[in-house]
Amino acid sequence: MLTESYFVSVAGPPLANNTAISKDVGIYEHTLHPSHSTTSTFKKSSIPRNCLAVSDTHVFAAQEEKSTVHVYSRAKSNPEAFVNFPERIRSIALQDDVLFLGSQEGKLIIWEICTGRQVITPACHVQAVTCIAATPYHLITGSDDSNIHVWSIPRLLELDSTIEHEPQETLSNHRAAITSLAVGQSVNPDTNICVSASKDKTCNIWNYQLGIALRTLLFPSSPLCLSLDPCARAIYVSSEDGSLYAIDLFAEKALLGPQSAEESSTAIQVSSAFGATPQEAGPASCMALNYDGTVLISGHPQGQILRWDLSSRADSTELANINASATNIVFVSPLPSSRPTKPVAVVKPFLGSRGYNFTSQLETDMIDDTRFSKMLKSNGLPQDALEQAILAFQAPAEDAVGDQELRKENEELWEVVKEQRTLQQKTLQRYLETKSANS
C-alpha cells in the first residue's frame, strides 16, 4: 500500500506549556495515508512562510530573519549542514538537485546541491522575493514590489559567466505585494498556467510562458495562500477573513479555454466560500493538496492542522495541534522517483569559478536491461510483445486460393519456356547441319 506523507514547519515560540510536544521541534513529518501519524521531527528551526523545501533525501529550511538555511537528512532526522548566504533569505524552492533562494534585497540565489556551484543574479526585484514556484524548465518569482518574473532555468544554470541573468517575462498586473504562487506542471506553452495571489485582494491566472493574463479573480479580503489542483482544474484560496474558496476553472461556466463565455479581461467576483476555518484556529496561513487532489491540508497560526475532504466538502477535521504557528505544508509524492541519481550528502555552496565534482549516488545500473529482465519486471505481458501481437493482427491475411492460382500460372509459363528452348535447340541444330552440307 502506498503511503502519503507531508511536512509541516512552524515559526515562533510555543503557544502554550504543552509537555506532550517538544519545544524545539521546527519541522514535523506526518503520514496522511493509510492512517494519520507523526513519522519524524526535525529540531532547532524557526521557518517563515515559503521557506521550506523537501527532496527524497533532504529537508531544506531557511531560518526566520536570517541568512541561514538548515539542511536535514531525512534518513537520520538530524541536521546535516548549516549553510550561510550573503543576504537574508525570504523564500526557497527546490527543482531536482538545484535549490533556488529569494533574498531580502530582491536577488535570486541558485545553489546546485550536488556540486556546490552558486550563482547570484543582480537585483531582479525592487523589494524582497517573497515566493518562488518552479517547473522543470521555468522559475517564477513573486515579490513585495507586486511584480512577477519568469525565468528560464537552463539559462540560469548556464556555465558561461558572461551571460546576463534577466527574466524571460515580467507579469505586472498586481498593485500590491505578492503573497503566494502556484504553477501547473504542463510543458505545453498553450496550456501551462500560473496563479498568483496578492494583497490587492486579487488572484491572477497567467499563461506565464507567453506573459498573458488569462483571468482576474476578485475576493472580499486579501488572499494569504493558494494551492493549484494537480491537474490544474481548480484553485483553492485562503483569505484573511478565514474563508476557504474553491474556484473550478472548467465547470459549466468555464473560466479558461474555448468554452469560456466571457472575455479574459473580465474580472470574476468570488464571493461564495466552500468552508470557513474555526475562529479559534485563525485563517489558514498555508495549505497543500495531496497527490490526487482529493484532500486539502491547511495550517493555522494557533497550531491546528486541519483536513478538508474535497469530494464531500464536509466540515474540516483536526489532524494535529503542533502548539506553534504553522507556516508551510509540503506534500511528498507517494510514487518512487525515476531519477537515475540520488544525492547522499549536499555540497556546501561557494562563489567563484573552478572545477566541479558531481557527488551523488547511482540508483540504476549503468547497462540497459536485457529482454529477459524486462519481462521479469513487467506487470503482465511485456509492452514489446503486445506491440508485436497488435501488428500481427493488423497485417493483411494471406489469400490461400489466390496463392494456388498464381502457383499454377507460374508452372504453365515454365512449361511454355521449356518448349520454346527445345524448339530453339532443334532449329539451331538443323541450321548447323545444312551449313556443313553446303560447305
Coordinates of C-alpha atoms in Angstrom, one line a residue:
M1 CA 0.0 0.0 0.0
L2 CA 1.2 3.5 -0.9
T3 CA 1.9 5.8 2.0
E4 CA 1.4 9.6 1.6
S5 CA 3.4 12.0 3.8
Y6 CA 3.6 15.7 4.3
F7 CA 5.9 18.1 6.1
V8 CA 4.8 21.0 8.4
S9 CA 7.0 23.8 9.6
V10 CA 6.5 26.2 12.4
A11 CA 7.8 29.7 13.4
G12 CA 8.0 31.4 16.7
P13 CA 7.9 30.1 20.3
P14 CA 5.4 27.5 21.6
L15 CA 1.9 28.9 22.2
A16 CA 1.2 27.0 25.4
N17 CA 3.1 25.0 28.0
N18 CA 2.3 21.6 26.4
T19 CA 4.7 19.0 27.7
A20 CA 3.5 16.4 25.2
I21 CA 5.1 18.4 22.4
S22 CA 8.8 19.1 22.3
K23 CA 9.6 22.8 22.5
D24 CA 12.5 22.9 20.0
V25 CA 10.8 21.0 17.1
G26 CA 10.6 23.1 13.9
I27 CA 9.5 20.6 11.3
Y28 CA 7.1 17.6 11.6
E29 CA 6.7 14.8 9.1
H30 CA 3.2 13.3 9.1
T31 CA 1.8 10.3 7.4
L32 CA -1.6 11.0 5.9
H33 CA -2.5 7.6 4.5
P34 CA -3.3 4.9 5.4
S35 CA -3.6 6.4 9.0
H36 CA -2.5 9.7 10.3
S37 CA 0.6 9.7 12.5
T38 CA 3.8 11.7 13.2
T39 CA 6.6 9.9 11.5
S40 CA 9.6 12.1 12.5
T41 CA 10.6 15.5 13.7
F42 CA 13.4 17.9 12.9
K43 CA 14.7 20.3 15.7
K44 CA 16.1 23.7 16.1
S45 CA 14.4 25.6 13.3
S46 CA 12.0 28.6 13.0
I47 CA 10.8 28.8 9.4
P48 CA 8.8 31.7 7.9
R49 CA 6.3 31.2 5.0
N50 CA 7.6 29.9 1.7
C51 CA 10.9 28.8 3.2
L52 CA 10.6 25.0 3.3
A53 CA 11.6 22.6 0.6
V54 CA 11.8 18.8 0.7
S55 CA 13.6 16.2 -1.6
D56 CA 13.7 12.5 -1.5
T57 CA 16.8 12.6 0.8
H58 CA 16.9 16.1 2.5
V59 CA 14.8 18.9 4.0
F60 CA 15.8 22.5 3.4
A61 CA 14.7 25.2 5.9
A62 CA 15.5 28.9 5.6
Q63 CA 15.5 30.5 9.0
E64 CA 13.4 33.4 10.1
E65 CA 15.1 36.8 9.8
K66 CA 18.4 35.1 9.0
S67 CA 20.6 34.3 6.0
T68 CA 21.0 30.7 7.1
V69 CA 19.5 27.5 5.6
H70 CA 19.4 24.4 7.7
V71 CA 19.8 21.1 5.8
Y72 CA 18.4 17.9 7.4
S73 CA 18.9 14.3 6.4
R74 CA 15.5 12.6 6.1
A75 CA 17.0 9.2 6.8
K76 CA 18.6 10.3 10.1
S77 CA 16.2 13.1 11.1
N78 CA 19.1 15.3 12.2
P79 CA 21.0 18.4 10.8
E80 CA 23.5 17.7 8.1
A81 CA 24.7 21.2 7.3
F82 CA 24.1 24.9 8.2
V83 CA 24.6 27.0 5.1
N84 CA 25.1 30.7 5.3
F85 CA 24.3 33.0 2.3
P86 CA 25.3 36.7 1.7
E87 CA 21.8 38.0 2.2
R88 CA 18.7 37.2 4.3
I89 CA 16.6 34.5 2.7
R90 CA 12.8 35.2 2.2
S91 CA 11.8 32.2 0.0
I92 CA 13.1 28.9 -1.4
A93 CA 12.1 26.3 -3.9
L94 CA 13.7 23.0 -5.0
Q95 CA 13.8 21.6 -8.5
D96 CA 15.6 18.4 -9.0
D97 CA 19.1 19.0 -7.4
V98 CA 19.0 22.8 -7.6
L99 CA 17.8 25.0 -4.7
F100 CA 16.5 28.4 -5.6
L101 CA 16.5 31.1 -2.9
G102 CA 15.0 34.6 -3.0
S103 CA 16.7 37.3 -0.9
Q104 CA 15.6 40.3 1.1
E105 CA 17.4 42.5 -1.4
G106 CA 15.4 41.2 -4.4
K107 CA 18.2 38.9 -5.7
L108 CA 17.9 35.2 -6.8
I109 CA 20.5 32.7 -5.5
I110 CA 21.0 29.4 -7.2
W111 CA 22.7 26.5 -5.4
E112 CA 23.5 23.2 -7.1
I113 CA 23.4 20.9 -4.1
C114 CA 25.4 18.1 -5.7
T115 CA 28.3 20.3 -6.9
G116 CA 28.3 23.3 -4.6
R117 CA 28.1 25.7 -7.5
Q118 CA 26.4 29.0 -6.6
V119 CA 25.1 31.7 -8.9
I120 CA 23.7 35.1 -7.7
T121 CA 21.7 37.2 -10.1
P122 CA 21.5 41.0 -10.0
A123 CA 18.6 42.5 -8.0
C124 CA 15.8 41.4 -10.2
H125 CA 13.1 42.8 -7.9
V126 CA 13.0 46.2 -6.2
Q127 CA 11.9 44.6 -2.9
A128 CA 12.2 41.1 -1.3
V129 CA 11.5 37.9 -3.3
T130 CA 8.7 36.5 -1.1
C131 CA 7.6 33.4 -3.1
I132 CA 9.0 31.1 -5.7
A133 CA 7.4 28.4 -7.9
A134 CA 9.4 26.0 -10.2
T135 CA 8.8 23.7 -13.1
P136 CA 11.5 21.6 -14.8
Y137 CA 12.1 24.4 -17.3
H138 CA 10.9 27.6 -15.7
L139 CA 11.2 29.5 -12.4
I140 CA 8.6 32.0 -11.3
T141 CA 9.4 34.6 -8.6
G142 CA 7.0 37.0 -6.8
S143 CA 7.9 40.0 -4.7
D144 CA 6.7 42.7 -2.4
D145 CA 7.1 45.1 -5.3
S146 CA 4.0 43.5 -6.9
N147 CA 5.8 42.1 -9.9
I148 CA 6.3 38.5 -11.0
H149 CA 9.3 37.4 -13.1
V150 CA 9.5 34.3 -15.2
W151 CA 13.0 32.8 -15.7
S152 CA 14.5 30.1 -17.9
I153 CA 16.2 27.5 -15.7
P154 CA 18.6 26.3 -18.3
R155 CA 19.8 29.9 -18.8
L156 CA 20.2 30.5 -15.0
L157 CA 22.3 27.3 -14.9
E158 CA 24.5 28.3 -17.9
L159 CA 28.2 27.8 -17.2
D160 CA 29.2 30.9 -19.2
S161 CA 29.8 33.6 -16.6
T162 CA 29.4 36.4 -19.2
I163 CA 25.7 35.7 -19.7
E164 CA 23.5 38.3 -18.2
H165 CA 20.7 36.8 -16.0
E166 CA 17.5 38.5 -16.9
P167 CA 13.9 37.4 -16.6
Q168 CA 12.2 35.9 -19.7
E169 CA 8.9 37.6 -18.9
T170 CA 7.6 40.1 -16.3
L171 CA 3.9 39.8 -15.2
S172 CA 2.8 43.1 -13.7
N173 CA -1.0 43.3 -13.3
H174 CA -1.0 43.3 -9.5
R175 CA -1.0 46.5 -7.5
A176 CA 0.3 45.2 -4.1
A177 CA 2.7 42.6 -2.7
I178 CA 2.6 39.0 -4.0
T179 CA 1.7 36.6 -1.2
S180 CA 1.6 33.2 -2.9
L181 CA 2.4 31.5 -6.2
A182 CA 1.3 28.1 -7.7
V183 CA 2.2 26.7 -11.1
G184 CA 1.0 23.8 -13.2
Q185 CA 3.4 21.2 -14.4
S186 CA 2.3 21.2 -18.1
V187 CA 5.1 21.8 -20.6
N188 CA 2.8 22.8 -23.4
P189 CA 3.1 26.6 -24.0
D190 CA -0.6 26.9 -24.6
T191 CA -1.9 25.1 -21.5
N192 CA 0.6 25.8 -18.7
I193 CA -0.8 28.2 -16.1
C194 CA 0.5 30.0 -13.1
V195 CA -1.7 31.5 -10.3
S196 CA -0.6 34.5 -8.2
A197 CA -2.2 35.9 -5.0
S198 CA -1.7 39.5 -3.9
K199 CA -2.6 41.8 -1.0
D200 CA -4.7 43.8 -3.6
K201 CA -7.5 41.2 -2.9
T202 CA -7.0 39.5 -6.3
C203 CA -5.7 36.3 -7.8
N204 CA -4.4 36.3 -11.4
I205 CA -4.3 33.3 -13.7
W206 CA -1.4 33.6 -16.2
N207 CA -0.1 31.9 -19.2
Y208 CA 3.4 32.5 -17.9
Q209 CA 5.4 31.4 -20.9
L210 CA 3.6 33.9 -23.1
G211 CA 3.2 36.6 -20.4
I212 CA -0.6 36.8 -20.8
A213 CA -3.1 37.3 -18.1
L214 CA -5.9 34.8 -18.6
R215 CA -8.3 35.8 -15.8
T216 CA -8.5 38.0 -12.7
L217 CA -10.4 36.8 -9.6
L218 CA -11.7 39.3 -7.0
F219 CA -12.0 38.4 -3.3
P220 CA -13.7 40.1 -0.4
S221 CA -10.4 40.1 1.6
S222 CA -6.8 39.6 0.8
P223 CA -5.7 36.0 -0.2
L224 CA -3.0 34.7 2.1
C225 CA -2.1 31.4 0.3
L226 CA -3.3 29.3 -2.5
S227 CA -2.9 25.8 -4.0
L228 CA -3.4 24.5 -7.5
D229 CA -5.1 21.2 -8.3
P230 CA -2.5 18.6 -9.6
C231 CA -4.3 18.6 -13.0
A232 CA -4.8 22.4 -12.9
R233 CA -8.5 22.0 -12.8
A234 CA -9.2 24.1 -9.7
I235 CA -7.7 26.7 -7.4
Y236 CA -8.0 26.7 -3.6
V237 CA -7.5 30.0 -1.8
S238 CA -7.4 31.0 1.9
S239 CA -8.2 34.6 2.7
E240 CA -7.6 36.9 5.7
D241 CA -11.2 36.6 6.9
G242 CA -10.8 32.8 7.5
S243 CA -12.7 31.8 4.4
L244 CA -11.6 29.0 2.0
Y245 CA -12.6 29.3 -1.7
A246 CA -12.6 26.6 -4.4
I247 CA -12.6 28.0 -8.0
D248 CA -13.3 25.4 -10.7
L249 CA -11.6 26.5 -13.9
F250 CA -13.5 24.2 -16.3
A251 CA -17.0 24.0 -14.8
E252 CA -20.2 24.6 -16.7
K253 CA -19.3 28.3 -16.9
A254 CA -15.6 27.7 -17.7
L255 CA -13.2 30.5 -16.8
L256 CA -10.5 29.3 -19.2
G257 CA -10.3 27.8 -22.6
P258 CA -12.5 27.9 -25.7
Q259 CA -15.6 27.1 -23.6
S260 CA -15.3 30.3 -21.6
A261 CA -18.2 32.6 -22.4
E262 CA -16.6 35.8 -21.2
E263 CA -13.6 37.8 -22.4
S264 CA -10.3 37.2 -20.5
S265 CA -10.3 40.8 -19.5
T266 CA -13.5 40.4 -17.5
A267 CA -12.8 40.1 -13.7
I268 CA -14.7 37.5 -11.8
Q269 CA -16.0 38.2 -8.3
V270 CA -15.6 35.2 -6.0
S271 CA -17.9 35.5 -3.0
S272 CA -19.1 32.0 -2.0
A273 CA -16.7 30.1 0.1
F274 CA -16.8 26.3 0.5
G275 CA -15.6 26.4 4.1
A276 CA -14.6 28.6 6.9
T277 CA -11.8 27.9 9.4
P278 CA -12.7 27.7 13.1
Q279 CA -12.4 31.1 14.8
E280 CA -10.0 29.8 17.4
A281 CA -7.6 28.5 14.7
G282 CA -7.4 31.7 12.7
P283 CA -7.2 31.9 8.9
A284 CA -5.1 29.3 7.1
S285 CA -1.6 30.6 6.6
C286 CA -0.5 27.6 4.5
M287 CA -2.2 24.8 2.5
A288 CA -1.4 21.9 0.2
L289 CA -3.2 19.3 -1.8
N290 CA -2.4 15.6 -1.7
Y291 CA -1.2 13.6 -4.7
D292 CA -4.6 13.0 -6.3
G293 CA -6.2 16.3 -5.3
T294 CA -8.9 14.8 -3.1
V295 CA -7.7 16.1 0.3
L296 CA -6.7 19.6 1.3
I297 CA -4.5 20.2 4.4
S298 CA -4.3 23.6 6.0
G299 CA -2.1 25.0 8.7
H300 CA -3.1 27.8 11.1
P301 CA -1.5 30.4 13.4
Q302 CA -2.8 28.7 16.5
G303 CA -1.1 25.4 15.6
Q304 CA -4.0 23.4 14.2
I305 CA -3.5 21.2 11.2
L306 CA -6.9 20.7 9.5
R307 CA -8.1 18.2 6.8
W308 CA -10.7 19.1 4.2
D309 CA -12.4 16.4 2.2
L310 CA -12.9 18.0 -1.2
S311 CA -15.1 15.2 -2.6
S312 CA -17.8 15.8 0.1
R313 CA -17.0 19.4 1.0
A314 CA -17.7 18.4 4.6
D315 CA -16.5 20.4 7.6
S316 CA -12.8 20.2 8.5
T317 CA -11.4 17.6 10.9
E318 CA -8.4 18.4 13.1
L319 CA -5.4 16.1 12.4
A320 CA -2.9 17.6 14.9
N321 CA -2.0 20.6 17.0
I322 CA 1.7 21.4 16.9
N323 CA 1.5 24.2 19.5
A324 CA 3.1 26.9 17.3
S325 CA 2.2 28.9 14.2
A326 CA 2.2 26.7 11.1
T327 CA 3.9 28.3 8.2
N328 CA 4.5 25.7 5.5
I329 CA 2.9 22.4 4.3
V330 CA 4.7 20.4 1.7
F331 CA 3.5 17.0 0.3
V332 CA 5.9 14.3 -0.8
S333 CA 4.9 12.1 -3.8
P334 CA 3.9 8.6 -2.8
L335 CA 5.5 7.2 -6.0
P336 CA 9.2 6.4 -6.2
S337 CA 11.4 8.8 -8.0
S338 CA 12.5 7.8 -11.5
R339 CA 15.7 9.8 -11.4
P340 CA 19.0 7.8 -12.0
T341 CA 20.9 9.5 -9.2
K342 CA 20.2 10.4 -5.6
P343 CA 22.3 13.0 -3.6
V344 CA 23.5 11.3 -0.4
A345 CA 25.1 14.4 1.0
V346 CA 24.9 18.1 0.0
V347 CA 27.9 20.1 -1.1
K348 CA 28.1 23.5 0.5
P349 CA 27.9 26.4 -1.9
F350 CA 30.8 28.5 -2.9
L351 CA 31.4 31.5 -5.2
G352 CA 34.0 31.7 -7.9
S353 CA 34.9 29.6 -10.9
R354 CA 36.6 26.3 -10.5
G355 CA 36.2 22.6 -11.5
Y356 CA 33.1 21.0 -10.1
N357 CA 32.7 17.5 -8.8
F358 CA 29.3 16.0 -9.0
T359 CA 28.6 14.0 -5.8
S360 CA 25.6 11.6 -6.0
Q361 CA 24.6 8.0 -5.7
L362 CA 23.6 5.9 -8.7
E363 CA 20.1 4.5 -8.4
T364 CA 20.1 2.3 -11.5
D365 CA 22.5 0.0 -13.4
M366 CA 24.8 1.6 -16.0
I367 CA 23.9 -1.1 -18.6
D368 CA 20.5 -1.5 -20.2
D369 CA 18.1 -4.2 -19.1
T370 CA 18.1 -7.4 -21.1
R371 CA 14.8 -8.5 -22.7
F372 CA 14.6 -11.3 -20.1
S373 CA 15.0 -8.9 -17.2
K374 CA 12.4 -6.5 -18.7
M375 CA 9.9 -9.4 -18.9
L376 CA 10.6 -10.3 -15.3
K377 CA 10.0 -6.7 -14.1
S378 CA 6.9 -6.0 -16.2
N379 CA 3.4 -6.4 -14.8
G380 CA 1.6 -8.8 -17.1
L381 CA 2.6 -9.1 -20.7
P382 CA 5.7 -7.0 -21.8
Q383 CA 5.0 -3.9 -23.9
D384 CA 7.0 -5.1 -26.9
A385 CA 5.2 -8.4 -27.0
L386 CA 1.9 -6.6 -27.0
E387 CA 3.0 -4.3 -29.8
Q388 CA 4.1 -7.3 -31.9
A389 CA 0.8 -9.0 -31.4
I390 CA -1.1 -5.9 -32.4
L391 CA 1.0 -5.5 -35.6
A392 CA 0.4 -9.2 -36.4
F393 CA -3.4 -8.6 -36.2
Q394 CA -3.2 -5.5 -38.3
A395 CA -1.2 -7.3 -41.1
P396 CA -3.4 -8.5 -44.1
A397 CA -4.3 -12.2 -44.0
E398 CA -2.9 -14.4 -46.8
D399 CA -5.2 -15.5 -49.6
A400 CA -4.7 -19.2 -49.9
V401 CA -6.9 -19.5 -53.1
G402 CA -5.1 -16.7 -54.8
D403 CA -1.7 -18.2 -54.0
Q404 CA -2.7 -21.5 -55.6
E405 CA -3.8 -19.8 -58.8
L406 CA -0.5 -17.9 -59.1
R407 CA 1.5 -21.0 -58.5
K408 CA -0.5 -22.8 -61.3
E409 CA 0.1 -19.9 -63.7
N410 CA 3.8 -20.0 -63.0
E411 CA 4.0 -23.7 -63.7
E412 CA 2.2 -23.2 -67.0
L413 CA 4.6 -20.4 -68.0
W414 CA 7.6 -22.6 -67.2
E415 CA 6.3 -25.3 -69.5
V416 CA 5.9 -22.8 -72.3
V417 CA 9.5 -21.6 -71.7
K418 CA 10.8 -25.2 -71.7
E419 CA 9.0 -25.9 -75.1
Q420 CA 10.5 -22.7 -76.6
R421 CA 14.0 -23.7 -75.5
T422 CA 13.6 -27.2 -77.0
L423 CA 12.4 -25.7 -80.3
Q424 CA 15.3 -23.3 -80.3
Q425 CA 17.8 -26.1 -79.9
K426 CA 16.3 -28.1 -82.7
T427 CA 16.3 -25.2 -85.1
L428 CA 19.9 -24.4 -84.3
Q429 CA 20.9 -28.0 -84.9
R430 CA 19.2 -28.1 -88.3
Y431 CA 20.9 -24.8 -89.3
L432 CA 24.3 -26.2 -88.4
E433 CA 23.7 -29.4 -90.4
T434 CA 22.5 -27.5 -93.5
K435 CA 25.6 -25.2 -93.3
S436 CA 28.0 -28.1 -93.1
A437 CA 26.4 -30.0 -96.1
N438 CA 26.7 -26.9 -98.3
S439 CA 30.3 -26.4 -97.5

